[in-house]
Amino acid sequence: GGGLDVDIVLILGFSSLVADALSMGVGDALSSKAASEVAVKEKKRERWELENFPEGEVKEMVDIYEQRGMSRSDAEVVVTTLAKYEEIFLDAMMRDELGMEPPGNEGDHWKSGAICFSSFVVCGSVPLIGFVAFMPLVEKDSTLFIISCVLTAVALFTLGAVKS
């Protein structure tokens, strides 16, 4: 939309920012919740297998550790020791056999969604701040656009530098 008034750009920008942040936050929360539900289901399955076929689960874990480079005798010692502690062994099976983290706190997915929402709002508002903060100081809309682009580039560079 070239040629739109600054007021329209701001209305569209802020409404888009809120909608996108909600989408990202809810999407993150639901994705995290679904992954947690899968982990709970898999841990129940592993628990059943451990209760009904303990020798098979122990052998499976020994094989996994041996494939990773541990000697068979050391793997047997490690797995036999882990198997004495059912919850620790189940968590190890989740990580090493299934490649997934054991289920954690069930409320964490909403916290994760809130963090995603907040991060999106903070970072997504940078281009709009260029318009809002400099609108009283600048007369030309094209100058506001350039300021907004520069602020966005600086923010992206800073974010990249911090992440690396």
Tab-separated table of N, CA and C in Angstrom:
chain	number	residue	atom	x	y	z
A	1	GLY	N	0.725	-1.176	0.000
A	1	GLY	CA	0.000	0.000	0.000
A	1	GLY	C	0.785	1.273	0.000
A	2	GLY	N	1.436	1.627	-1.096
A	2	GLY	CA	2.097	2.924	-1.164
A	2	GLY	C	1.080	4.045	-1.189
A	3	GLY	N	1.422	5.147	-0.581
A	3	GLY	CA	0.572	6.330	-0.605
A	3	GLY	C	-0.475	6.370	0.485
A	4	LEU	N	-0.452	5.459	1.428
A	4	LEU	CA	-1.425	5.495	2.519
A	4	LEU	C	-1.003	6.540	3.545
A	5	ASP	N	-1.999	7.149	4.185
A	5	ASP	CA	-1.708	8.089	5.265
A	5	ASP	C	-1.031	7.348	6.414
A	6	VAL	N	-0.234	8.084	7.179
A	6	VAL	CA	0.475	7.499	8.315
A	6	VAL	C	-0.515	6.910	9.314
A	7	ASP	N	-1.656	7.581	9.515
A	7	ASP	CA	-2.664	7.066	10.449
A	7	ASP	C	-3.142	5.677	10.028
A	8	ILE	N	-3.367	5.488	8.740
A	8	ILE	CA	-3.815	4.181	8.226
A	8	ILE	C	-2.706	3.146	8.400
A	9	VAL	N	-1.469	3.533	8.112
A	9	VAL	CA	-0.335	2.622	8.278
A	9	VAL	C	-0.252	2.159	9.735
A	10	LEU	N	-0.420	3.084	10.666
A	10	LEU	CA	-0.344	2.731	12.085
A	10	LEU	C	-1.499	1.824	12.509
A	11	ILE	N	-2.702	2.125	12.057
A	11	ILE	CA	-3.859	1.282	12.398
A	11	ILE	C	-3.654	-0.128	11.855
A	12	LEU	N	-3.273	-0.224	10.594
A	12	LEU	CA	-3.022	-1.537	9.994
A	12	LEU	C	-1.849	-2.242	10.681
A	13	GLY	N	-0.812	-1.482	10.970
A	13	GLY	CA	0.373	-2.061	11.606
A	13	GLY	C	0.091	-2.618	12.982
A	14	PHE	N	-0.585	-1.831	13.825
A	14	PHE	CA	-0.864	-2.297	15.179
A	14	PHE	C	-1.882	-3.440	15.187
A	15	SER	N	-2.899	-3.364	14.333
A	15	SER	CA	-3.873	-4.466	14.300
A	15	SER	C	-3.219	-5.744	13.795
A	16	SER	N	-2.358	-5.620	12.798
A	16	SER	CA	-1.633	-6.784	12.295
A	16	SER	C	-0.681	-7.329	13.354
A	17	LEU	N	-0.027	-6.439	14.068
A	17	LEU	CA	0.899	-6.852	15.121
A	17	LEU	C	0.179	-7.670	16.187
A	18	VAL	N	-0.960	-7.192	16.649
A	18	VAL	CA	-1.712	-7.906	17.690
A	18	VAL	C	-2.219	-9.247	17.156
A	19	ALA	N	-2.770	-9.247	15.950
A	19	ALA	CA	-3.293	-10.494	15.378
A	19	ALA	C	-2.177	-11.518	15.182
A	20	ASP	N	-1.050	-11.085	14.631
A	20	ASP	CA	0.066	-12.003	14.405
A	20	ASP	C	0.645	-12.504	15.725
A	21	ALA	N	0.754	-11.631	16.712
A	21	ALA	CA	1.288	-12.037	18.018
A	21	ALA	C	0.360	-13.058	18.681
A	22	LEU	N	-0.948	-12.824	18.593
A	22	LEU	CA	-1.897	-13.804	19.141
A	22	LEU	C	-1.765	-15.145	18.427
A	23	SER	N	-1.664	-15.090	17.114
A	23	SER	CA	-1.519	-16.310	16.329
A	23	SER	C	-0.252	-17.067	16.719
A	24	MET	N	0.852	-16.355	16.824
A	24	MET	CA	2.112	-16.994	17.184
A	24	MET	C	2.068	-17.530	18.619
A	25	GLY	N	1.543	-16.757	19.541
A	25	GLY	CA	1.480	-17.180	20.938
A	25	GLY	C	0.589	-18.391	21.144
A	26	VAL	N	-0.612	-18.348	20.565
A	26	VAL	CA	-1.536	-19.477	20.699
A	26	VAL	C	-0.978	-20.698	19.965
A	27	GLY	N	-0.404	-20.480	18.788
A	27	GLY	CA	0.194	-21.585	18.042
A	27	GLY	C	1.312	-22.247	18.822
A	28	ASP	N	2.155	-21.445	19.448
A	28	ASP	CA	3.244	-21.990	20.258
A	28	ASP	C	2.705	-22.772	21.446
A	29	ALA	N	1.698	-22.211	22.121
A	29	ALA	CA	1.119	-22.886	23.289
A	29	ALA	C	0.480	-24.217	22.897
A	30	LEU	N	-0.278	-24.219	21.812
A	30	LEU	CA	-0.948	-25.454	21.389
A	30	LEU	C	0.049	-26.500	20.905
A	31	SER	N	1.075	-26.055	20.207
A	31	SER	CA	2.114	-26.976	19.748
A	31	SER	C	2.838	-27.593	20.933
A	32	SER	N	3.171	-26.773	21.898
A	32	SER	CA	3.847	-27.247	23.106
A	32	SER	C	2.950	-28.211	23.884
A	33	LYS	N	1.675	-27.886	23.951
A	33	LYS	CA	0.712	-28.751	24.648
A	33	LYS	C	0.593	-30.101	23.951
A	34	ALA	N	0.529	-30.088	22.622
A	34	ALA	CA	0.430	-31.337	21.865
A	34	ALA	C	1.683	-32.196	22.057
A	35	ALA	N	2.847	-31.565	22.027
A	35	ALA	CA	4.095	-32.304	22.236
A	35	ALA	C	4.130	-32.905	23.638
A	36	SER	N	3.637	-32.154	24.617
A	36	SER	CA	3.586	-32.646	25.990
A	36	SER	C	2.642	-33.842	26.109
A	37	GLU	N	1.500	-33.781	25.427
A	37	GLU	CA	0.545	-34.888	25.462
A	37	GLU	C	1.135	-36.144	24.828
A	38	VAL	N	1.885	-35.974	23.747
A	38	VAL	CA	2.552	-37.114	23.107
A	38	VAL	C	3.581	-37.706	24.060
A	39	ALA	N	4.335	-36.841	24.741
A	39	ALA	CA	5.347	-37.321	25.688
A	39	ALA	C	4.706	-38.094	26.837
A	40	VAL	N	3.585	-37.612	27.354
A	40	VAL	CA	2.877	-38.315	28.435
A	40	VAL	C	2.433	-39.693	27.947
A	41	LYS	N	1.880	-39.749	26.744
A	41	LYS	CA	1.411	-41.017	26.180
A	41	LYS	C	2.579	-41.984	25.984
A	42	GLU	N	3.688	-41.481	25.453
A	42	GLU	CA	4.849	-42.340	25.219
A	42	GLU	C	5.457	-42.827	26.529
A	43	LYS	N	5.452	-41.977	27.551
A	43	LYS	CA	5.998	-42.402	28.839
A	43	LYS	C	5.124	-43.489	29.455
A	44	LYS	N	3.809	-43.386	29.290
A	44	LYS	CA	2.910	-44.435	29.780
A	44	LYS	C	3.189	-45.753	29.056
A	45	ARG	N	3.427	-45.669	27.747
A	45	ARG	CA	3.727	-46.869	26.969
A	45	ARG	C	5.048	-47.480	27.426
A	46	GLU	N	6.057	-46.641	27.622
A	46	GLU	CA	7.350	-47.137	28.099
A	46	GLU	C	7.219	-47.754	29.489
A	47	ARG	N	6.396	-47.151	30.347
A	47	ARG	CA	6.175	-47.699	31.695
A	47	ARG	C	5.552	-49.089	31.599
A	48	TRP	N	4.554	-49.220	30.719
A	48	TRP	CA	3.905	-50.526	30.535
A	48	TRP	C	4.912	-51.556	30.040
A	49	GLU	N	5.736	-51.158	29.068
A	49	GLU	CA	6.749	-52.085	28.545
A	49	GLU	C	7.739	-52.469	29.634
A	50	LEU	N	8.153	-51.530	30.459
A	50	LEU	CA	9.102	-51.814	31.532
A	50	LEU	C	8.486	-52.750	32.572
A	51	GLU	N	7.204	-52.550	32.885
A	51	GLU	CA	6.535	-53.413	33.860
A	51	GLU	C	6.298	-54.815	33.320
A	52	ASN	N	6.026	-54.933	32.023
A	52	ASN	CA	5.670	-56.228	31.440
A	52	ASN	C	6.829	-56.946	30.757
A	53	PHE	N	7.828	-56.228	30.287
A	53	PHE	CA	8.978	-56.821	29.605
A	53	PHE	C	10.279	-56.136	30.044
A	54	PRO	N	10.594	-56.195	31.343
A	54	PRO	CA	11.773	-55.458	31.821
A	54	PRO	C	13.074	-55.900	31.163
A	55	GLU	N	13.213	-57.206	30.908
A	55	GLU	CA	14.456	-57.690	30.296
A	55	GLU	C	14.636	-57.111	28.902
A	56	GLY	N	13.544	-57.023	28.151
A	56	GLY	CA	13.601	-56.482	26.794
A	56	GLY	C	13.975	-55.003	26.788
A	57	GLU	N	13.443	-54.252	27.734
A	57	GLU	CA	13.756	-52.820	27.826
A	57	GLU	C	15.212	-52.599	28.235
A	58	VAL	N	15.678	-53.421	29.173
A	58	VAL	CA	17.070	-53.311	29.600
A	58	VAL	C	17.991	-53.646	28.429
A	59	LYS	N	17.688	-54.726	27.714
A	59	LYS	CA	18.517	-55.121	26.568
A	59	LYS	C	18.506	-54.027	25.496
A	60	GLU	N	17.349	-53.454	25.274
A	60	GLU	CA	17.225	-52.385	24.279
A	60	GLU	C	18.107	-51.181	24.634
A	61	MET	N	18.107	-50.805	25.901
A	61	MET	CA	18.927	-49.674	26.334
A	61	MET	C	20.413	-50.010	26.267
A	62	VAL	N	20.772	-51.236	26.628
A	62	VAL	CA	22.172	-51.659	26.527
A	62	VAL	C	22.621	-51.565	25.071
A	63	ASP	N	21.780	-52.040	24.157
A	63	ASP	CA	22.105	-51.979	22.722
A	63	ASP	C	22.297	-50.536	22.248
A	64	ILE	N	21.438	-49.650	22.720
A	64	ILE	CA	21.536	-48.234	22.328
A	64	ILE	C	22.861	-47.649	22.793
A	65	TYR	N	23.214	-47.883	24.058
A	65	TYR	CA	24.471	-47.338	24.583
A	65	TYR	C	25.678	-47.969	23.900
A	66	GLU	N	25.561	-49.243	23.565
A	66	GLU	CA	26.658	-49.908	22.857
A	66	GLU	C	26.834	-49.320	21.456
A	67	GLN	N	25.714	-49.023	20.784
A	67	GLN	CA	25.777	-48.398	19.450
A	67	GLN	C	26.409	-47.012	19.516
A	68	ARG	N	26.304	-46.362	20.638
A	68	ARG	CA	26.873	-45.018	20.798
A	68	ARG	C	28.359	-45.056	21.186
A	69	GLY	N	28.892	-46.269	21.334
A	69	GLY	CA	30.323	-46.380	21.584
A	69	GLY	C	30.711	-46.896	22.952
A	70	MET	N	29.762	-47.213	23.800
A	70	MET	CA	30.068	-47.737	25.126
A	70	MET	C	30.316	-49.242	25.003
A	71	SER	N	31.234	-49.756	25.780
A	71	SER	CA	31.449	-51.209	25.748
A	71	SER	C	30.201	-51.899	26.296
A	72	ARG	N	29.983	-53.141	25.884
A	72	ARG	CA	28.786	-53.862	26.308
A	72	ARG	C	28.758	-54.014	27.828
A	73	SER	N	29.878	-54.335	28.421
A	73	SER	CA	29.900	-54.537	29.876
A	73	SER	C	29.609	-53.227	30.618
A	74	ASP	N	30.170	-52.109	30.133
A	74	ASP	CA	29.871	-50.815	30.762
A	74	ASP	C	28.406	-50.436	30.568
A	75	ALA	N	27.882	-50.685	29.376
A	75	ALA	CA	26.473	-50.377	29.098
A	75	ALA	C	25.568	-51.187	30.014
A	76	GLU	N	25.912	-52.448	30.256
A	76	GLU	CA	25.106	-53.285	31.150
A	76	GLU	C	25.136	-52.749	32.580
A	77	VAL	N	26.302	-52.290	33.024
A	77	VAL	CA	26.416	-51.726	34.372
A	77	VAL	C	25.575	-50.452	34.482
A	78	VAL	N	25.705	-49.577	33.502
A	78	VAL	CA	24.961	-48.309	33.518
A	78	VAL	C	23.456	-48.570	33.503
A	79	VAL	N	23.013	-49.419	32.599
A	79	VAL	CA	21.572	-49.666	32.454
A	79	VAL	C	21.022	-50.413	33.664
A	80	THR	N	21.768	-51.369	34.184
A	80	THR	CA	21.318	-52.097	35.371
A	80	THR	C	21.171	-51.143	36.559
A	81	THR	N	22.112	-50.224	36.681
A	81	THR	CA	22.024	-49.229	37.757
A	81	THR	C	20.832	-48.307	37.542
A	82	LEU	N	20.660	-47.806	36.311
A	82	LEU	CA	19.516	-46.933	36.012
A	82	LEU	C	18.190	-47.645	36.263
A	83	ALA	N	18.110	-48.917	35.921
A	83	ALA	CA	16.858	-49.675	36.027
A	83	ALA	C	16.399	-49.818	37.476
A	84	LYS	N	17.299	-49.635	38.430
A	84	LYS	CA	16.915	-49.691	39.853
A	84	LYS	C	16.022	-48.509	40.232
A	85	TYR	N	16.086	-47.450	39.453
A	85	TYR	CA	15.344	-46.226	39.727
A	85	TYR	C	14.360	-46.003	38.578
A	86	GLU	N	13.141	-46.480	38.780
A	86	GLU	CA	12.165	-46.554	37.683
A	86	GLU	C	11.957	-45.231	36.955
A	87	GLU	N	11.724	-44.132	37.678
A	87	GLU	CA	11.457	-42.852	37.015
A	87	GLU	C	12.673	-42.352	36.234
A	88	ILE	N	13.847	-42.497	36.827
A	88	ILE	CA	15.071	-42.079	36.130
A	88	ILE	C	15.272	-42.926	34.884
A	89	PHE	N	15.026	-44.229	35.014
A	89	PHE	CA	15.176	-45.133	33.865
A	89	PHE	C	14.162	-44.805	32.775
A	90	LEU	N	12.929	-44.521	33.180
A	90	LEU	CA	11.904	-44.145	32.192
A	90	LEU	C	12.302	-42.871	31.451
A	91	ASP	N	12.819	-41.890	32.186
A	91	ASP	CA	13.270	-40.651	31.552
A	91	ASP	C	14.435	-40.918	30.594
A	92	ALA	N	15.345	-41.794	31.000
A	92	ALA	CA	16.469	-42.155	30.116
A	92	ALA	C	15.967	-42.854	28.865
A	93	MET	N	14.970	-43.717	29.016
A	93	MET	CA	14.401	-44.386	27.842
A	93	MET	C	13.729	-43.371	26.913
A	94	MET	N	13.045	-42.398	27.499
A	94	MET	CA	12.406	-41.365	26.673
A	94	MET	C	13.459	-40.640	25.835
A	95	ARG	N	14.558	-40.248	26.482
A	95	ARG	CA	15.594	-39.475	25.787
A	95	ARG	C	16.388	-40.330	24.803
A	96	ASP	N	16.846	-41.479	25.282
A	96	ASP	CA	17.790	-42.263	24.487
A	96	ASP	C	17.126	-43.183	23.478
A	97	GLU	N	15.993	-43.740	23.820
A	97	GLU	CA	15.300	-44.653	22.906
A	97	GLU	C	14.384	-43.903	21.945
A	98	LEU	N	13.618	-42.954	22.482
A	98	LEU	CA	12.619	-42.259	21.668
A	98	LEU	C	13.103	-40.909	21.143
A	99	GLY	N	14.171	-40.366	21.742
A	99	GLY	CA	14.679	-39.074	21.301
A	99	GLY	C	13.776	-37.912	21.668
A	100	MET	N	13.053	-38.036	22.777
A	100	MET	CA	12.173	-36.948	23.200
A	100	MET	C	12.344	-36.692	24.690
A	101	GLU	N	12.087	-35.457	25.078
A	101	GLU	CA	12.175	-35.098	26.486
A	101	GLU	C	10.970	-35.673	27.227
A	102	PRO	N	11.200	-36.145	28.448
A	102	PRO	CA	10.066	-36.625	29.242
A	102	PRO	C	9.103	-35.474	29.541
A	103	PRO	N	7.847	-35.797	29.800
A	103	PRO	CA	6.883	-34.721	30.082
A	103	PRO	C	7.285	-33.946	31.321
A	104	GLY	N	7.030	-32.641	31.257
A	104	GLY	CA	7.377	-31.771	32.381
A	104	GLY	C	6.143	-31.176	32.987
A	105	ASN	N	6.268	-29.961	33.435
A	105	ASN	CA	5.172	-29.226	34.051
A	105	ASN	C	4.108	-28.930	32.996
A	106	GLU	N	2.879	-29.307	33.260
A	106	GLU	CA	1.800	-29.147	32.287
A	106	GLU	C	1.453	-27.684	32.000
A	107	GLY	N	1.786	-26.765	32.887
A	107	GLY	CA	1.476	-25.358	32.674
A	107	GLY	C	2.503	-24.637	31.823
A	108	ASP	N	3.603	-25.281	31.538
A	108	ASP	CA	4.687	-24.635	30.807
A	108	ASP	C	4.288	-24.201	29.397
A	109	HIS	N	3.373	-24.911	28.756
A	109	HIS	CA	3.026	-24.552	27.378
A	109	HIS	C	2.339	-23.189	27.302
A	110	TRP	N	1.569	-22.830	28.307
A	110	TRP	CA	0.938	-21.500	28.284
A	110	TRP	C	1.956	-20.408	28.567
A	111	LYS	N	2.919	-20.719	29.410
A	111	LYS	CA	4.000	-19.770	29.671
A	111	LYS	C	4.807	-19.566	28.384
A	112	SER	N	5.089	-20.641	27.690
A	112	SER	CA	5.828	-20.566	26.427
A	112	SER	C	5.066	-19.719	25.406
A	113	GLY	N	3.751	-19.906	25.335
A	113	GLY	CA	2.925	-19.113	24.425
A	113	GLY	C	2.929	-17.638	24.783
A	114	ALA	N	2.892	-17.340	26.081
A	114	ALA	CA	2.925	-15.939	26.533
A	114	ALA	C	4.262	-15.289	26.203
A	115	ILE	N	5.344	-16.043	26.357
A	115	ILE	CA	6.671	-15.520	26.018
A	115	ILE	C	6.765	-15.264	24.518
A	116	CYS	N	6.251	-16.181	23.722
A	116	CYS	CA	6.256	-16.007	22.262
A	116	CYS	C	5.433	-14.777	21.876
A	117	PHE	N	4.248	-14.625	22.460
A	117	PHE	CA	3.399	-13.468	22.196
A	117	PHE	C	4.134	-12.172	22.534
A	118	SER	N	4.708	-12.137	23.734
A	118	SER	CA	5.402	-10.925	24.192
A	118	SER	C	6.594	-10.589	23.310
A	119	SER	N	7.375	-11.589	22.966
A	119	SER	CA	8.536	-11.370	22.104
A	119	SER	C	8.114	-10.832	20.746
A	120	PHE	N	7.031	-11.385	20.215
A	120	PHE	CA	6.535	-10.939	18.915
A	120	PHE	C	6.087	-9.486	18.984
A	121	VAL	N	5.392	-9.127	20.061
A	121	VAL	CA	4.924	-7.745	20.217
A	121	VAL	C	6.111	-6.789	20.320
A	122	VAL	N	7.080	-7.141	21.146
A	122	VAL	CA	8.234	-6.254	21.350
A	122	VAL	C	9.005	-6.072	20.042
A	123	CYS	N	9.374	-7.176	19.421
A	123	CYS	CA	10.170	-7.075	18.187
A	123	CYS	C	9.355	-6.534	17.017
A	124	GLY	N	8.083	-6.909	16.960
A	124	GLY	CA	7.238	-6.458	15.859
A	124	GLY	C	6.839	-4.998	15.944
A	125	SER	N	6.976	-4.413	17.114
A	125	SER	CA	6.598	-3.008	17.258
A	125	SER	C	7.708	-2.050	16.820
A	126	VAL	N	8.911	-2.563	16.585
A	126	VAL	CA	10.036	-1.696	16.209
A	126	VAL	C	9.728	-0.851	14.966
A	127	PRO	N	9.224	-1.448	13.886
A	127	PRO	CA	8.934	-0.599	12.718
A	127	PRO	C	7.872	0.465	13.000
A	128	LEU	N	6.910	0.146	13.839
A	128	LEU	CA	5.847	1.106	14.150
A	128	LEU	C	6.346	2.220	15.061
A	129	ILE	N	7.311	1.896	15.914
A	129	ILE	CA	7.880	2.918	16.803
A	129	ILE	C	8.543	4.022	15.985
A	130	GLY	N	9.140	3.625	14.858
A	130	GLY	CA	9.743	4.627	13.976
A	130	GLY	C	8.732	5.661	13.530
A	131	PHE	N	7.528	5.221	13.239
A	131	PHE	CA	6.473	6.157	12.843
A	131	PHE	C	5.980	6.966	14.031
A	132	VAL	N	5.653	6.288	15.132
A	132	VAL	CA	5.045	6.952	16.285
A	132	VAL	C	6.001	7.945	16.939
A	133	ALA	N	7.241	7.536	17.152
A	133	ALA	CA	8.188	8.374	17.885
A	133	ALA	C	8.618	9.606	17.090
A	134	PHE	N	8.716	9.459	15.767
A	134	PHE	CA	9.251	10.561	14.963
A	134	PHE	C	8.178	11.351	14.213
A	135	MET	N	6.925	10.955	14.345
A	135	MET	CA	5.850	11.657	13.644
A	135	MET	C	5.787	13.144	13.999
A	136	PRO	N	5.941	13.528	15.266
A	136	PRO	CA	5.885	14.969	15.578
A	136	PRO	C	7.098	15.744	15.056
A	137	LEU	N	8.196	15.048	14.781
A	137	LEU	CA	9.438	15.717	14.392
A	137	LEU	C	9.657	15.789	12.885
A	138	VAL	N	8.953	14.964	12.124
A	138	VAL	CA	9.201	14.843	10.688
A	138	VAL	C	7.919	15.141	9.927
A	139	GLU	N	8.039	15.892	8.846
A	139	GLU	CA	6.858	16.273	8.071
A	139	GLU	C	6.554	15.290	6.934
A	140	LYS	N	7.586	14.745	6.310
A	140	LYS	CA	7.371	13.890	5.138
A	140	LYS	C	7.170	12.429	5.556
A	141	ASP	N	6.126	11.827	4.982
A	141	ASP	CA	5.850	10.413	5.263
A	141	ASP	C	6.988	9.516	4.787
A	142	SER	N	7.613	9.875	3.686
A	142	SER	CA	8.703	9.053	3.156
A	142	SER	C	9.895	9.037	4.124
A	143	THR	N	10.118	10.126	4.823
A	143	THR	CA	11.201	10.176	5.817
A	143	THR	C	10.861	9.272	6.995
A	144	LEU	N	9.597	9.267	7.410
A	144	LEU	CA	9.166	8.357	8.483
A	144	LEU	C	9.395	6.905	8.077
A	145	PHE	N	9.095	6.617	6.817
A	145	PHE	CA	9.293	5.256	6.323
A	145	PHE	C	10.776	4.876	6.375
A	146	ILE	N	11.645	5.758	5.969
A	146	ILE	CA	13.091	5.490	5.993
A	146	ILE	C	13.572	5.293	7.435
A	147	ILE	N	13.110	6.148	8.342
A	147	ILE	CA	13.478	6.002	9.760
A	147	ILE	C	13.020	4.640	10.279
A	148	SER	N	11.818	4.259	9.918
A	148	SER	CA	11.283	2.967	10.343
A	148	SER	C	12.138	1.818	9.800
A	149	CYS	N	12.543	1.921	8.545
A	149	CYS	CA	13.387	0.878	7.939
A	149	CYS	C	14.743	0.798	8.635
A	150	VAL	N	15.334	1.932	8.935
A	150	VAL	CA	16.640	1.958	9.609
A	150	VAL	C	16.524	1.354	11.009
A	151	LEU	N	15.492	1.744	11.760
A	151	LEU	CA	15.299	1.176	13.101
A	151	LEU	C	15.098	-0.342	13.035
A	152	THR	N	14.356	-0.775	12.044
A	152	THR	CA	14.131	-2.212	11.883
A	152	THR	C	15.435	-2.927	11.562
A	153	ALA	N	16.230	-2.367	10.672
A	153	ALA	CA	17.516	-2.980	10.327
A	153	ALA	C	18.431	-3.049	11.542
A	154	VAL	N	18.473	-1.985	12.320
A	154	VAL	CA	19.303	-1.973	13.532
A	154	VAL	C	18.807	-3.030	14.522
A	155	ALA	N	17.500	-3.126	14.693
A	155	ALA	CA	16.933	-4.117	15.611
A	155	ALA	C	17.250	-5.536	15.148
A	156	LEU	N	17.106	-5.798	13.852
A	156	LEU	CA	17.409	-7.130	13.322
A	156	LEU	C	18.891	-7.460	13.478
A	157	PHE	N	19.757	-6.489	13.201
A	157	PHE	CA	21.195	-6.698	13.368
A	157	PHE	C	21.513	-6.996	14.833
A	158	THR	N	20.928	-6.225	15.742
A	158	THR	CA	21.169	-6.415	17.175
A	158	THR	C	20.684	-7.792	17.614
A	159	LEU	N	19.506	-8.162	17.177
A	159	LEU	CA	18.963	-9.487	17.534
A	159	LEU	C	19.874	-10.587	17.018
A	160	GLY	N	20.332	-10.460	15.774
A	160	GLY	CA	21.245	-11.454	15.214
A	160	GLY	C	22.560	-11.519	15.964
A	161	ALA	N	23.086	-10.362	16.343
A	161	ALA	CA	24.350	-10.310	17.079
A	161	ALA	C	24.200	-10.950	18.463
A	162	VAL	N	23.080	-10.682	19.118
A	162	VAL	CA	22.842	-11.241	20.444
A	162	VAL	C	22.685	-12.763	20.356
A	163	LYS	N	21.977	-13.239	19.348
A	163	LYS	CA	21.751	-14.680	19.197
A	163	LYS	C	23.009	-15.436	18.824
A	164	SER	N	23.941	-14.777	18.139
A	164	SER	CA	25.162	-15.483	17.728
A	164	SER	C	26.188	-15.351	18.788
